[in-house]
């Protein structure tokens, strides 16, 4: 090794030892006859000292070192007179006797500091420099740690990691596939997997019993800030299980990760039905770090000639504790917030529960203080609280009120990223009706089993059928989702029919799975976790990009390697392809 | 769970307990008033018993169970009168009181037994049934175990697993890339990585210091039996290292895997130069489970008017201990073997060292017994041995003699797949001359560093320059290979020039790496192991397919899911592509 120690490990116990360190020049300062160089590697920073009096040529050399030069320095560990107890190596420095420049560096385009002066785009282009920053490297370390702990936990409870193929088959259902032309099979294409769903089900048919995999998946979708064309899942499947077995198993994994990675103890996870989540939080991924659940006032407020309420399918609100003192300006801002197109409410009604016990609302024209008292009772409000009420069509109102609730959570500091409140949301609907295409879509995916007791409704009222499907939600983020699968060929066929597949389409796309179901498929179910999002949640960040070594931008480009890019004509010819570009 | 225990864990300590098992019907037999069903799951087989006398309806039901039906059975653990001590559960059976058929099965197209009657193609089409066989499942378990042990070892010595991207950029150097059309970037393509080579080097520039990844790689090459279009590597890179540091580190991993997975202790690995390997074994991946090294006789045999030897650049042979008794027929078969086009020798000369001390050769016309005695001395032969000699152009002769050596190793039973003889082959040439294209190619890859002392020869005699490159070879198979990389921009540029890149091409393809080298690239090096091959070697098999859950056939097809396949016109349109098929 071109070093005897790292830049993070030396302290007073090494006093007097001769050591060799290698790393990058973080900064250097000349103070009188001395030159101090902070040498950085993955493990820390150690101070090197050069002395003009004792070794002028070496000190001269050190003075020429630029930022980010790669050097190797040999010298004696010495106790510092000026100790820096904030850093592990801050009690010592190295009196350098030998210096070797391993590589020079141009001046980096941004500072390699925790708080850098580099903008997003620049840092992405020079990602290899961005990754030198402690914060970014720590994210990758956290991700590595999460992976190791996941694998060891799954291994210990008897799961086998099996690699499923990346070159598979295109299935138009669901999101868009990336496709890969096959040279050896002219005019034919592989597809990259959106998930290993069918393969893990085949592994259950194969009797593997307990499967998992940390695996790359691909989706050719228009990207939002928190989406990437390639992303990573913790993908799992088990046989001979009920929904309870899956929830218990992966509750175990979740708690293990919080314990080992974050040193946080998590209690037994609450389970909430989809229906309750929608009714009480207006959201199938409720953030339960704070209460502020919905209170429905629809019946209470009718009959007072207030048209907004009279016309409303739903009148519902939340109680913001201690916010009675909100100013006119703050209330106007909240009104603007709910009227934003992304939130979509028509307006906001408020009731202050003043400290003196009086009640004051924005609809005093229509309601007496006695009326408002009844509302306050419904909200279980107390002096000092502020009730915020929306009205309108039920679905839209719940969605808007959910946004308002989250906003109030932010304003009241109730959404601390170091507090973790996971829960299971269960009993999702099996199907979603799509107005545009006038057909049902699978809410989870076409392999999800309906609840046995709801199967009769498949013919009469398919939209009401509940699925054996569940999501793991943490802090308002969907971290994982899964279901008990259909393992019966006839029921699977019926599902495909309900989803508008012809028999031919179903056979062409999923024939291999339905054939497999004829040879003794066991009852099975599983779950998949979004690993990138899980890492960012554990790291306290909103952005999955911060937890991916080489992410792509919103156009799906890697600006560092400048990809995608044109390929040579010979490559196209070999693949029997022609470009068919839009004329400009 | 639809079971209280697995089919592999019950024994006499459970006697009298009521248990529920779930699994597949392996076989059933009716014996008088009893029906016995072998129930199988991933963990083993347990015998179920049904009794006509005590419960006729249940026994009737059991008699209708077909092979591979999925059932759940509840009953009492009972000591067997007829114990089978060959299986862990052989001392007990379950007297069934309740039976549930979880799924039926058609008769499988081949038997689910260790020795199946199914042919390769049929087993690939029904891979989910093939995977039910113990042997195939054990292969996947071994692979899982290898992965877990690799990750934990690498983690413990401070390596970080980092996921590098799968959607990267096409680089014409090397094997053919699979490409992925980008919908969002019209007319442009991603490529799938043949290895994460450039990314792991960028991670070193980023200061990650110790990186590894178990990662899928892709190569669009015409497939041989032991190649797959997608394959898995253990990919590693370290900074501030010399070649010795890499060899020591991964020798540690190799020994750890043998110890934990195979319970085999491996001594310190021998290191052999490429030159010695070629001279003594005619092969850069020598199988050193047995000696039988080459003996060169070129000078010794000249001047006897035997034209074959007179014209030969090299005369060399091996000594097959104890084979003097080979019959004429056996020797003819060996002659036929070396004359096969794949081996390519013109003929085979032999010398028997008879038990009585006399020597008898196929060239007695030209050489006296005294001459042969000198040869025998060179071979260090003793009575009972058989010397086998080839002659001709040096390179071709060594290659043919290597094949003959391996064949003799097979015939003498010296290549036991449960004996493991790993070694490092080092000091590979940097470049290979290609006659067809009249240019040099990188023997390892363009990022490999020349030995510093050989750099002056880059201009004068590039073919002689040795690289800091090394292979891990086990039992004649290349399991891993790597090198110390170039970390200097100018030297990297010079390499690209030697390899025939124009500056523009080098910049277009590898500009991002050369730019990165300007910002303080540390000295670094690494290695990549072929994980599929490593697993098959550990499992004692020649075929990597046996160790891949869903392999592709020689045309790159997955016959189970019938992929690749045509895609819809709308998909092509969205990707701005047209098929340009060969006219038939």
Short mmCIF file of N, CA, C and O in Angstrom, two decimals, chain A residues 1-3 24 42-43 103 106 132 141 143-144 151-152 155 158 160-161 163-164 166-170 176 183 186 188-190 205 208-209 216 220 230 232 240 245 487 518-521 552 556-557 561 563-565 571 574 576 578 580 582, chain B residues 1-3 24 42-43 103 106 132 141 143-144 152 155 158 160-161 163-164 166-170 176 183 186 188-190 205 208-209 216 220 230 232 240 245 487 518-521 552 556-557 561 563-565 571 574 576 578 580 582:
data_model
loop_
_atom_site.label_atom_id
_atom_site.label_comp_id
_atom_site.label_asym_id
_atom_site.label_seq_id
_atom_site.Cartn_x
_atom_site.Cartn_y
_atom_site.Cartn_z
N UNK A 1 0.84 -1.19 0.00
CA UNK A 1 0.00 0.00 0.00
C UNK A 1 0.88 1.25 0.00
O UNK A 1 1.93 1.28 0.64
N UNK A 2 0.39 2.26 -0.68
CA UNK A 2 1.12 3.52 -0.71
C UNK A 2 0.80 4.34 0.53
O UNK A 2 0.82 5.56 0.50
N UNK A 3 0.48 3.66 1.63
CA UNK A 3 0.23 4.35 2.90
C UNK A 3 0.36 3.30 4.02
O UNK A 3 0.13 2.11 3.77
N UNK A 24 -5.69 13.49 -0.73
CA UNK A 24 -5.87 14.70 -1.52
C UNK A 24 -5.61 15.94 -0.64
O UNK A 24 -5.98 15.94 0.54
N UNK A 42 -10.91 9.05 2.24
CA UNK A 42 -12.27 8.62 2.58
C UNK A 42 -12.51 8.59 4.08
O UNK A 42 -13.64 8.69 4.54
N UNK A 43 -11.41 8.46 4.85
CA UNK A 43 -11.56 8.18 6.27
C UNK A 43 -11.47 9.41 7.16
O UNK A 43 -11.83 9.36 8.32
N UNK A 103 -0.15 12.69 -8.16
CA UNK A 103 -0.83 13.24 -9.33
C UNK A 103 -1.17 14.70 -9.05
O UNK A 103 -1.42 15.07 -7.90
N UNK A 106 -6.05 20.01 -11.75
CA UNK A 106 -6.51 21.34 -12.12
C UNK A 106 -7.36 21.85 -10.96
O UNK A 106 -7.82 21.08 -10.11
N UNK A 132 -16.49 13.34 -3.80
CA UNK A 132 -15.43 13.50 -2.80
C UNK A 132 -15.94 14.20 -1.55
O UNK A 132 -15.28 14.19 -0.52
N UNK A 141 -22.31 5.39 1.63
CA UNK A 141 -21.96 4.47 2.72
C UNK A 141 -23.25 3.96 3.39
O UNK A 141 -23.37 2.79 3.72
N UNK A 143 -26.15 3.70 2.02
CA UNK A 143 -26.78 2.77 1.08
C UNK A 143 -26.11 1.39 1.16
O UNK A 143 -26.78 0.36 1.19
N UNK A 144 -24.78 1.39 1.18
CA UNK A 144 -24.05 0.12 1.31
C UNK A 144 -24.45 -0.60 2.60
O UNK A 144 -24.73 -1.80 2.59
N UNK A 151 -29.47 -7.88 3.34
CA UNK A 151 -29.11 -9.22 2.88
C UNK A 151 -28.88 -10.17 4.05
O UNK A 151 -29.32 -11.31 4.03
N UNK A 152 -28.19 -9.70 5.06
CA UNK A 152 -27.91 -10.59 6.18
C UNK A 152 -29.18 -10.97 6.93
O UNK A 152 -29.35 -12.11 7.35
N UNK A 155 -31.11 -13.43 4.73
CA UNK A 155 -30.41 -14.71 4.75
C UNK A 155 -30.68 -15.46 6.06
O UNK A 155 -30.95 -16.66 6.05
N UNK A 158 -33.85 -17.30 6.25
CA UNK A 158 -34.05 -18.40 5.30
C UNK A 158 -34.37 -18.02 3.87
O UNK A 158 -34.74 -18.89 3.07
N UNK A 160 -33.46 -16.91 0.03
CA UNK A 160 -32.37 -17.09 -0.92
C UNK A 160 -32.39 -15.94 -1.91
O UNK A 160 -33.44 -15.64 -2.48
N UNK A 161 -31.24 -15.32 -2.13
CA UNK A 161 -31.18 -14.29 -3.18
C UNK A 161 -30.95 -14.98 -4.51
O UNK A 161 -30.00 -15.74 -4.68
N UNK A 163 -30.75 -14.23 -8.70
CA UNK A 163 -30.69 -13.21 -9.75
C UNK A 163 -31.63 -13.60 -10.88
O UNK A 163 -31.49 -14.66 -11.46
N UNK A 164 -32.58 -12.72 -11.16
CA UNK A 164 -33.49 -12.95 -12.29
C UNK A 164 -32.94 -12.19 -13.50
O UNK A 164 -32.13 -11.28 -13.35
N UNK A 166 -32.16 -9.80 -16.76
CA UNK A 166 -32.36 -8.39 -17.10
C UNK A 166 -32.89 -8.27 -18.53
O UNK A 166 -33.63 -7.35 -18.85
N UNK A 167 -32.49 -9.21 -19.38
CA UNK A 167 -33.00 -9.21 -20.75
C UNK A 167 -34.23 -10.08 -20.78
O UNK A 167 -34.13 -11.32 -20.82
N UNK A 168 -35.43 -9.45 -20.71
CA UNK A 168 -36.65 -10.25 -20.67
C UNK A 168 -37.56 -9.88 -21.84
O UNK A 168 -37.08 -9.63 -22.94
N UNK A 169 -38.84 -9.80 -21.61
CA UNK A 169 -39.81 -9.68 -22.70
C UNK A 169 -40.71 -8.48 -22.46
O UNK A 169 -41.13 -8.24 -21.35
N UNK A 170 -41.02 -7.77 -23.53
CA UNK A 170 -41.83 -6.56 -23.39
C UNK A 170 -43.28 -6.92 -23.11
O UNK A 170 -43.85 -7.80 -23.74
N UNK A 176 -44.04 2.12 -19.56
CA UNK A 176 -43.33 1.83 -20.80
C UNK A 176 -42.05 1.07 -20.52
O UNK A 176 -41.31 1.39 -19.60
N UNK A 183 -29.57 -8.77 -31.97
CA UNK A 183 -28.86 -8.93 -33.25
C UNK A 183 -29.03 -10.35 -33.77
O UNK A 183 -29.17 -10.58 -34.96
N UNK A 186 -33.31 -11.39 -35.51
CA UNK A 186 -33.63 -10.22 -36.33
C UNK A 186 -35.05 -9.71 -36.12
O UNK A 186 -36.01 -10.48 -36.20
N UNK A 188 -36.43 -8.72 -33.52
CA UNK A 188 -37.00 -9.01 -32.21
C UNK A 188 -36.26 -8.21 -31.14
O UNK A 188 -35.15 -7.76 -31.34
N UNK A 189 -36.92 -8.06 -30.02
CA UNK A 189 -36.41 -7.22 -28.94
C UNK A 189 -36.54 -7.92 -27.59
O UNK A 189 -37.51 -8.63 -27.34
N UNK A 190 -35.56 -7.68 -26.74
CA UNK A 190 -35.72 -7.94 -25.32
C UNK A 190 -36.35 -6.70 -24.69
O UNK A 190 -36.37 -5.63 -25.30
N UNK A 205 -43.45 -21.09 -7.94
CA UNK A 205 -43.91 -22.32 -8.60
C UNK A 205 -42.79 -23.36 -8.56
O UNK A 205 -43.02 -24.55 -8.41
N UNK A 208 -39.03 -22.49 -4.56
CA UNK A 208 -37.92 -21.82 -3.85
C UNK A 208 -38.34 -21.32 -2.46
O UNK A 208 -37.52 -21.07 -1.61
N UNK A 209 -39.67 -21.10 -2.28
CA UNK A 209 -40.23 -20.90 -0.95
C UNK A 209 -40.00 -19.50 -0.37
O UNK A 209 -40.94 -18.84 0.06
N UNK A 216 -31.85 -4.09 -9.88
CA UNK A 216 -32.14 -2.93 -10.73
C UNK A 216 -33.39 -3.17 -11.56
O UNK A 216 -33.55 -4.25 -12.13
N UNK A 220 -39.33 3.37 -18.62
CA UNK A 220 -39.13 4.46 -19.57
C UNK A 220 -40.27 5.45 -19.44
O UNK A 220 -41.10 5.58 -20.32
N UNK A 230 -33.60 4.12 -14.17
CA UNK A 230 -33.20 2.86 -13.54
C UNK A 230 -33.20 3.07 -12.04
O UNK A 230 -32.74 4.08 -11.55
N UNK A 232 -33.66 0.82 -7.97
CA UNK A 232 -33.34 -0.44 -7.33
C UNK A 232 -34.45 -0.85 -6.37
O UNK A 232 -34.99 0.00 -5.65
N UNK A 240 -46.80 -20.33 0.67
CA UNK A 240 -47.58 -20.88 1.79
C UNK A 240 -47.83 -19.84 2.88
O UNK A 240 -47.72 -20.12 4.07
N UNK A 245 -48.54 -13.13 7.44
CA UNK A 245 -47.17 -13.64 7.46
C UNK A 245 -46.22 -12.67 6.76
O UNK A 245 -45.10 -12.42 7.22
N UNK A 487 -52.92 -17.66 -7.52
CA UNK A 487 -52.12 -18.82 -7.89
C UNK A 487 -52.95 -19.84 -8.66
O UNK A 487 -52.50 -20.96 -8.91
N UNK A 518 -50.44 -24.30 -14.12
CA UNK A 518 -51.08 -25.60 -14.31
C UNK A 518 -50.27 -26.74 -13.69
O UNK A 518 -50.71 -27.88 -13.69
N UNK A 519 -49.07 -26.42 -13.21
CA UNK A 519 -48.21 -27.48 -12.69
C UNK A 519 -47.96 -27.34 -11.20
O UNK A 519 -46.84 -27.47 -10.73
N UNK A 520 -49.03 -27.02 -10.46
CA UNK A 520 -48.85 -27.01 -9.01
C UNK A 520 -48.24 -25.73 -8.48
O UNK A 520 -47.16 -25.75 -7.87
N UNK A 521 -48.92 -24.60 -8.71
CA UNK A 521 -48.45 -23.34 -8.13
C UNK A 521 -48.91 -23.25 -6.69
O UNK A 521 -50.09 -23.45 -6.40
N UNK A 552 -29.27 10.00 -13.27
CA UNK A 552 -29.57 10.67 -14.53
C UNK A 552 -30.41 11.91 -14.25
O UNK A 552 -31.09 11.99 -13.21
N UNK A 556 -33.40 12.03 -18.51
CA UNK A 556 -32.83 10.69 -18.59
C UNK A 556 -31.39 10.68 -19.07
O UNK A 556 -30.88 9.65 -19.51
N UNK A 557 -30.71 11.82 -19.00
CA UNK A 557 -29.34 11.88 -19.48
C UNK A 557 -28.35 11.74 -18.32
O UNK A 557 -28.59 12.24 -17.23
N UNK A 561 -21.12 11.33 -18.52
CA UNK A 561 -20.58 10.54 -19.64
C UNK A 561 -21.24 10.94 -20.95
O UNK A 561 -20.92 10.40 -22.00
N UNK A 563 -24.51 10.64 -22.10
CA UNK A 563 -25.27 9.51 -22.63
C UNK A 563 -26.74 9.74 -22.35
O UNK A 563 -27.07 10.35 -21.32
N UNK A 564 -27.68 9.28 -23.18
CA UNK A 564 -27.48 8.51 -24.41
C UNK A 564 -26.80 9.33 -25.50
O UNK A 564 -26.73 10.54 -25.41
N UNK A 565 -26.33 8.62 -26.54
CA UNK A 565 -25.61 9.28 -27.62
C UNK A 565 -25.88 8.51 -28.91
O UNK A 565 -26.35 7.38 -28.88
N UNK A 571 -23.51 -0.30 -36.31
CA UNK A 571 -24.27 -0.93 -35.22
C UNK A 571 -25.74 -1.02 -35.60
O UNK A 571 -26.38 -2.05 -35.40
N UNK A 574 -26.19 -3.78 -38.21
CA UNK A 574 -26.13 -5.12 -37.62
C UNK A 574 -27.43 -5.48 -36.91
O UNK A 574 -27.81 -6.64 -36.84
N UNK A 576 -30.30 -4.37 -37.80
CA UNK A 576 -31.39 -4.28 -38.78
C UNK A 576 -32.37 -3.19 -38.38
O UNK A 576 -33.59 -3.39 -38.35
N UNK A 578 -33.34 1.14 -38.64
CA UNK A 578 -33.16 2.44 -39.29
C UNK A 578 -33.75 3.49 -38.38
O UNK A 578 -34.81 3.27 -37.79
N UNK A 580 -35.83 6.78 -37.72
CA UNK A 580 -37.02 7.30 -38.38
C UNK A 580 -37.36 8.62 -37.68
O UNK A 580 -38.40 8.76 -37.04
N UNK A 582 -38.06 12.44 -36.43
CA UNK A 582 -39.01 13.51 -36.71
C UNK A 582 -38.31 14.56 -37.56
O UNK A 582 -37.18 14.95 -37.27
N UNK B 1 -48.89 -18.78 8.44
CA UNK B 1 -48.31 -19.70 7.46
C UNK B 1 -49.24 -20.90 7.28
O UNK B 1 -49.86 -21.36 8.22
N UNK B 2 -49.27 -21.42 6.06
CA UNK B 2 -50.09 -22.60 5.79
C UNK B 2 -49.31 -23.86 6.18
O UNK B 2 -49.46 -24.90 5.56
N UNK B 3 -48.46 -23.76 7.16
CA UNK B 3 -47.73 -24.92 7.67
C UNK B 3 -47.18 -24.55 9.05
O UNK B 3 -46.96 -23.38 9.35
N UNK B 24 -45.39 -30.33 -2.19
CA UNK B 24 -45.75 -30.99 -3.44
C UNK B 24 -45.72 -32.51 -3.25
O UNK B 24 -44.86 -33.04 -2.54
N UNK B 42 -38.86 -27.26 -0.29
CA UNK B 42 -37.46 -26.87 -0.47
C UNK B 42 -36.54 -27.54 0.55
O UNK B 42 -35.35 -27.71 0.32
N UNK B 43 -37.12 -27.94 1.71
CA UNK B 43 -36.28 -28.36 2.83
C UNK B 43 -36.11 -29.86 2.94
O UNK B 43 -35.23 -30.32 3.65
N UNK B 103 -53.61 -26.79 -4.74
CA UNK B 103 -53.63 -26.62 -6.19
C UNK B 103 -53.40 -27.98 -6.83
O UNK B 103 -52.68 -28.82 -6.28
N UNK B 106 -51.06 -30.67 -13.67
CA UNK B 106 -50.99 -31.60 -14.80
C UNK B 106 -49.77 -32.49 -14.58
O UNK B 106 -48.88 -32.17 -13.78
N UNK B 132 -37.35 -27.38 -9.42
CA UNK B 132 -37.84 -28.14 -8.27
C UNK B 132 -36.91 -29.29 -7.91
O UNK B 132 -37.01 -29.85 -6.83
N UNK B 141 -28.70 -22.35 -4.29
CA UNK B 141 -28.38 -22.12 -2.87
C UNK B 141 -26.87 -21.84 -2.74
O UNK B 141 -26.46 -20.96 -1.98
N UNK B 143 -24.93 -20.58 -4.99
CA UNK B 143 -24.71 -19.24 -5.53
C UNK B 143 -25.08 -18.16 -4.50
O UNK B 143 -24.35 -17.20 -4.30
N UNK B 144 -26.23 -18.35 -3.86
CA UNK B 144 -26.65 -17.42 -2.81
C UNK B 144 -25.61 -17.34 -1.69
O UNK B 144 -25.21 -16.27 -1.25
N UNK B 152 -20.03 -10.16 2.76
CA UNK B 152 -19.64 -9.95 4.15
C UNK B 152 -18.13 -9.82 4.29
O UNK B 152 -17.64 -9.00 5.07
N UNK B 155 -17.15 -6.36 2.93
CA UNK B 155 -17.60 -5.35 3.89
C UNK B 155 -16.65 -5.29 5.08
O UNK B 155 -16.26 -4.21 5.54
N UNK B 158 -13.54 -3.38 4.63
CA UNK B 158 -13.67 -1.95 4.36
C UNK B 158 -14.10 -1.55 2.97
O UNK B 158 -14.05 -0.37 2.62
N UNK B 160 -16.83 -0.81 0.00
CA UNK B 160 -18.21 -0.33 -0.11
C UNK B 160 -18.80 -0.85 -1.40
O UNK B 160 -18.19 -0.71 -2.46
N UNK B 161 -19.99 -1.44 -1.32
CA UNK B 161 -20.66 -1.83 -2.56
C UNK B 161 -21.39 -0.61 -3.11
O UNK B 161 -22.20 0.01 -2.43
N UNK B 163 -23.61 0.73 -6.50
CA UNK B 163 -24.28 0.34 -7.73
C UNK B 163 -23.93 1.35 -8.83
O UNK B 163 -24.19 2.53 -8.69
N UNK B 164 -23.34 0.85 -9.90
CA UNK B 164 -23.04 1.70 -11.06
C UNK B 164 -24.18 1.55 -12.07
O UNK B 164 -24.91 0.58 -12.03
N UNK B 166 -26.69 0.94 -15.27
CA UNK B 166 -26.86 -0.09 -16.30
C UNK B 166 -27.09 0.56 -17.67
O UNK B 166 -26.72 0.01 -18.69
N UNK B 167 -27.70 1.73 -17.65
CA UNK B 167 -27.91 2.46 -18.91
C UNK B 167 -26.73 3.40 -19.09
O UNK B 167 -26.67 4.46 -18.47
N UNK B 168 -25.73 2.96 -19.89
CA UNK B 168 -24.53 3.79 -20.05
C UNK B 168 -24.34 4.15 -21.52
O UNK B 168 -25.30 4.41 -22.22
N UNK B 169 -23.12 4.13 -22.00
CA UNK B 169 -22.80 4.68 -23.31
C UNK B 169 -22.06 3.64 -24.13
O UNK B 169 -21.19 2.95 -23.62
N UNK B 170 -22.38 3.57 -25.41
CA UNK B 170 -21.76 2.56 -26.26
C UNK B 170 -20.31 2.93 -26.56
O UNK B 170 -20.00 4.08 -26.88
N UNK B 176 -19.13 -6.53 -28.63
CA UNK B 176 -20.29 -5.76 -29.08
C UNK B 176 -21.20 -5.41 -27.91
O UNK B 176 -21.46 -6.24 -27.04
N UNK B 183 -36.22 7.02 -25.82
CA UNK B 183 -37.41 7.68 -26.35
C UNK B 183 -37.32 9.18 -26.14
O UNK B 183 -37.73 9.98 -26.97
N UNK B 186 -34.28 11.48 -28.94
CA UNK B 186 -34.53 10.89 -30.26
C UNK B 186 -33.26 10.52 -31.01
O UNK B 186 -32.36 11.34 -31.14
N UNK B 188 -30.96 8.60 -30.21
CA UNK B 188 -29.81 8.30 -29.36
C UNK B 188 -30.05 7.01 -28.59
O UNK B 188 -31.19 6.57 -28.43
N UNK B 189 -28.96 6.43 -28.15
CA UNK B 189 -29.02 5.11 -27.51
C UNK B 189 -28.18 5.09 -26.25
O UNK B 189 -27.13 5.71 -26.17
N UNK B 190 -28.67 4.34 -25.28
CA UNK B 190 -27.82 3.91 -24.16
C UNK B 190 -27.15 2.60 -24.60
O UNK B 190 -27.54 1.98 -25.57
N UNK B 205 -11.26 7.96 -8.56
CA UNK B 205 -11.01 9.40 -8.67
C UNK B 205 -11.84 10.14 -7.62
O UNK B 205 -11.40 11.13 -7.05
N UNK B 208 -13.37 6.98 -3.30
CA UNK B 208 -14.09 5.90 -2.58
C UNK B 208 -13.13 4.87 -1.98
O UNK B 208 -13.50 4.14 -1.09
N UNK B 209 -11.93 4.77 -2.57
CA UNK B 209 -10.83 4.03 -1.95
C UNK B 209 -10.95 2.50 -2.11
O UNK B 209 -10.02 1.85 -2.54
N UNK B 216 -24.50 -7.35 -12.76
CA UNK B 216 -24.80 -7.92 -14.08
C UNK B 216 -24.05 -7.15 -15.16
O UNK B 216 -24.02 -5.91 -15.14
N UNK B 220 -22.98 -8.66 -26.33
CA UNK B 220 -23.74 -9.19 -27.47
C UNK B 220 -22.80 -9.96 -28.39
O UNK B 220 -22.50 -9.54 -29.49
N UNK B 230 -26.01 -12.19 -20.69
CA UNK B 230 -25.91 -11.46 -19.43
C UNK B 230 -25.22 -12.35 -18.42
O UNK B 230 -25.51 -13.53 -18.34
N UNK B 232 -22.64 -12.31 -14.54
CA UNK B 232 -22.46 -11.56 -13.29
C UNK B 232 -20.99 -11.53 -12.91
O UNK B 232 -20.29 -12.54 -13.03
N UNK B 240 -4.42 3.59 -4.07
CA UNK B 240 -3.14 3.63 -3.33
C UNK B 240 -2.55 2.24 -3.14
O UNK B 240 -2.06 1.91 -2.06
N UNK B 245 -0.66 -5.68 -3.31
CA UNK B 245 -1.78 -5.42 -2.40
C UNK B 245 -3.06 -6.05 -2.95
O UNK B 245 -3.86 -6.61 -2.21
N UNK B 487 -3.21 6.00 -14.28
CA UNK B 487 -3.95 7.07 -13.62
C UNK B 487 -3.47 8.44 -14.09
O UNK B 487 -3.83 9.46 -13.54
N UNK B 518 -7.63 14.60 -14.85
CA UNK B 518 -6.99 15.91 -14.66
C UNK B 518 -7.24 16.49 -13.28
O UNK B 518 -6.71 17.53 -12.94
N UNK B 519 -8.12 15.82 -12.53
CA UNK B 519 -8.50 16.40 -11.23
C UNK B 519 -8.02 15.53 -10.06
O UNK B 519 -8.77 15.29 -9.12
N UNK B 520 -6.79 15.04 -10.16
CA UNK B 520 -6.26 14.31 -9.02
C UNK B 520 -6.72 12.87 -8.95
O UNK B 520 -7.37 12.46 -7.99
N UNK B 521 -6.39 12.07 -9.98
CA UNK B 521 -6.70 10.64 -9.95
C UNK B 521 -5.63 9.93 -9.13
O UNK B 521 -4.44 10.11 -9.37
N UNK B 552 -30.14 -18.28 -20.82
CA UNK B 552 -30.56 -18.23 -22.22
C UNK B 552 -29.83 -19.32 -23.00
O UNK B 552 -28.78 -19.81 -22.59
N UNK B 556 -29.25 -16.98 -27.64
CA UNK B 556 -29.60 -15.85 -26.79
C UNK B 556 -31.08 -15.79 -26.47
O UNK B 556 -31.59 -14.76 -26.07
N UNK B 557 -31.78 -16.90 -26.63
CA UNK B 557 -33.22 -16.91 -26.37
C UNK B 557 -33.52 -17.47 -24.99
O UNK B 557 -32.86 -18.40 -24.52
N UNK B 561 -39.89 -17.97 -21.56
CA UNK B 561 -40.79 -16.82 -21.75
C UNK B 561 -40.88 -16.46 -23.22
O UNK B 561 -41.58 -15.52 -23.59
N UNK B 563 -38.52 -15.20 -25.46
CA UNK B 563 -37.96 -13.87 -25.67
C UNK B 563 -36.57 -14.03 -26.26
O UNK B 563 -35.89 -15.01 -25.97
N UNK B 564 -36.08 -13.10 -27.10
CA UNK B 564 -36.73 -11.85 -27.54
C UNK B 564 -37.95 -12.13 -28.42
O UNK B 564 -38.13 -13.23 -28.91
N UNK B 565 -38.73 -11.07 -28.64
CA UNK B 565 -39.96 -11.21 -29.42
C UNK B 565 -40.23 -9.89 -30.14
O UNK B 565 -39.64 -8.86 -29.80
N UNK B 571 -44.64 0.99 -30.27
CA UNK B 571 -43.38 1.10 -29.52
C UNK B 571 -42.25 1.56 -30.44
O UNK B 571 -41.47 2.43 -30.10
N UNK B 574 -42.72 5.25 -31.26
CA UNK B 574 -42.33 6.12 -30.15
C UNK B 574 -40.81 6.26 -30.05
O UNK B 574 -40.29 7.28 -29.61
N UNK B 576 -38.87 6.11 -32.58
CA UNK B 576 -38.39 6.65 -33.86
C UNK B 576 -37.48 5.64 -34.55
O UNK B 576 -36.37 5.97 -35.01
N UNK B 578 -37.31 2.13 -37.30
CA UNK B 578 -37.95 1.29 -38.31
C UNK B 578 -37.14 0.02 -38.41
O UNK B 578 -35.91 0.05 -38.35
N UNK B 580 -35.44 -2.89 -40.49
CA UNK B 580 -34.76 -2.87 -41.79
C UNK B 580 -34.31 -4.30 -42.05
O UNK B 580 -33.13 -4.61 -42.11
N UNK B 582 -33.59 -8.13 -43.33
CA UNK B 582 -33.03 -8.78 -44.50
C UNK B 582 -34.18 -9.36 -45.33
O UNK B 582 -35.08 -10.00 -44.78
#
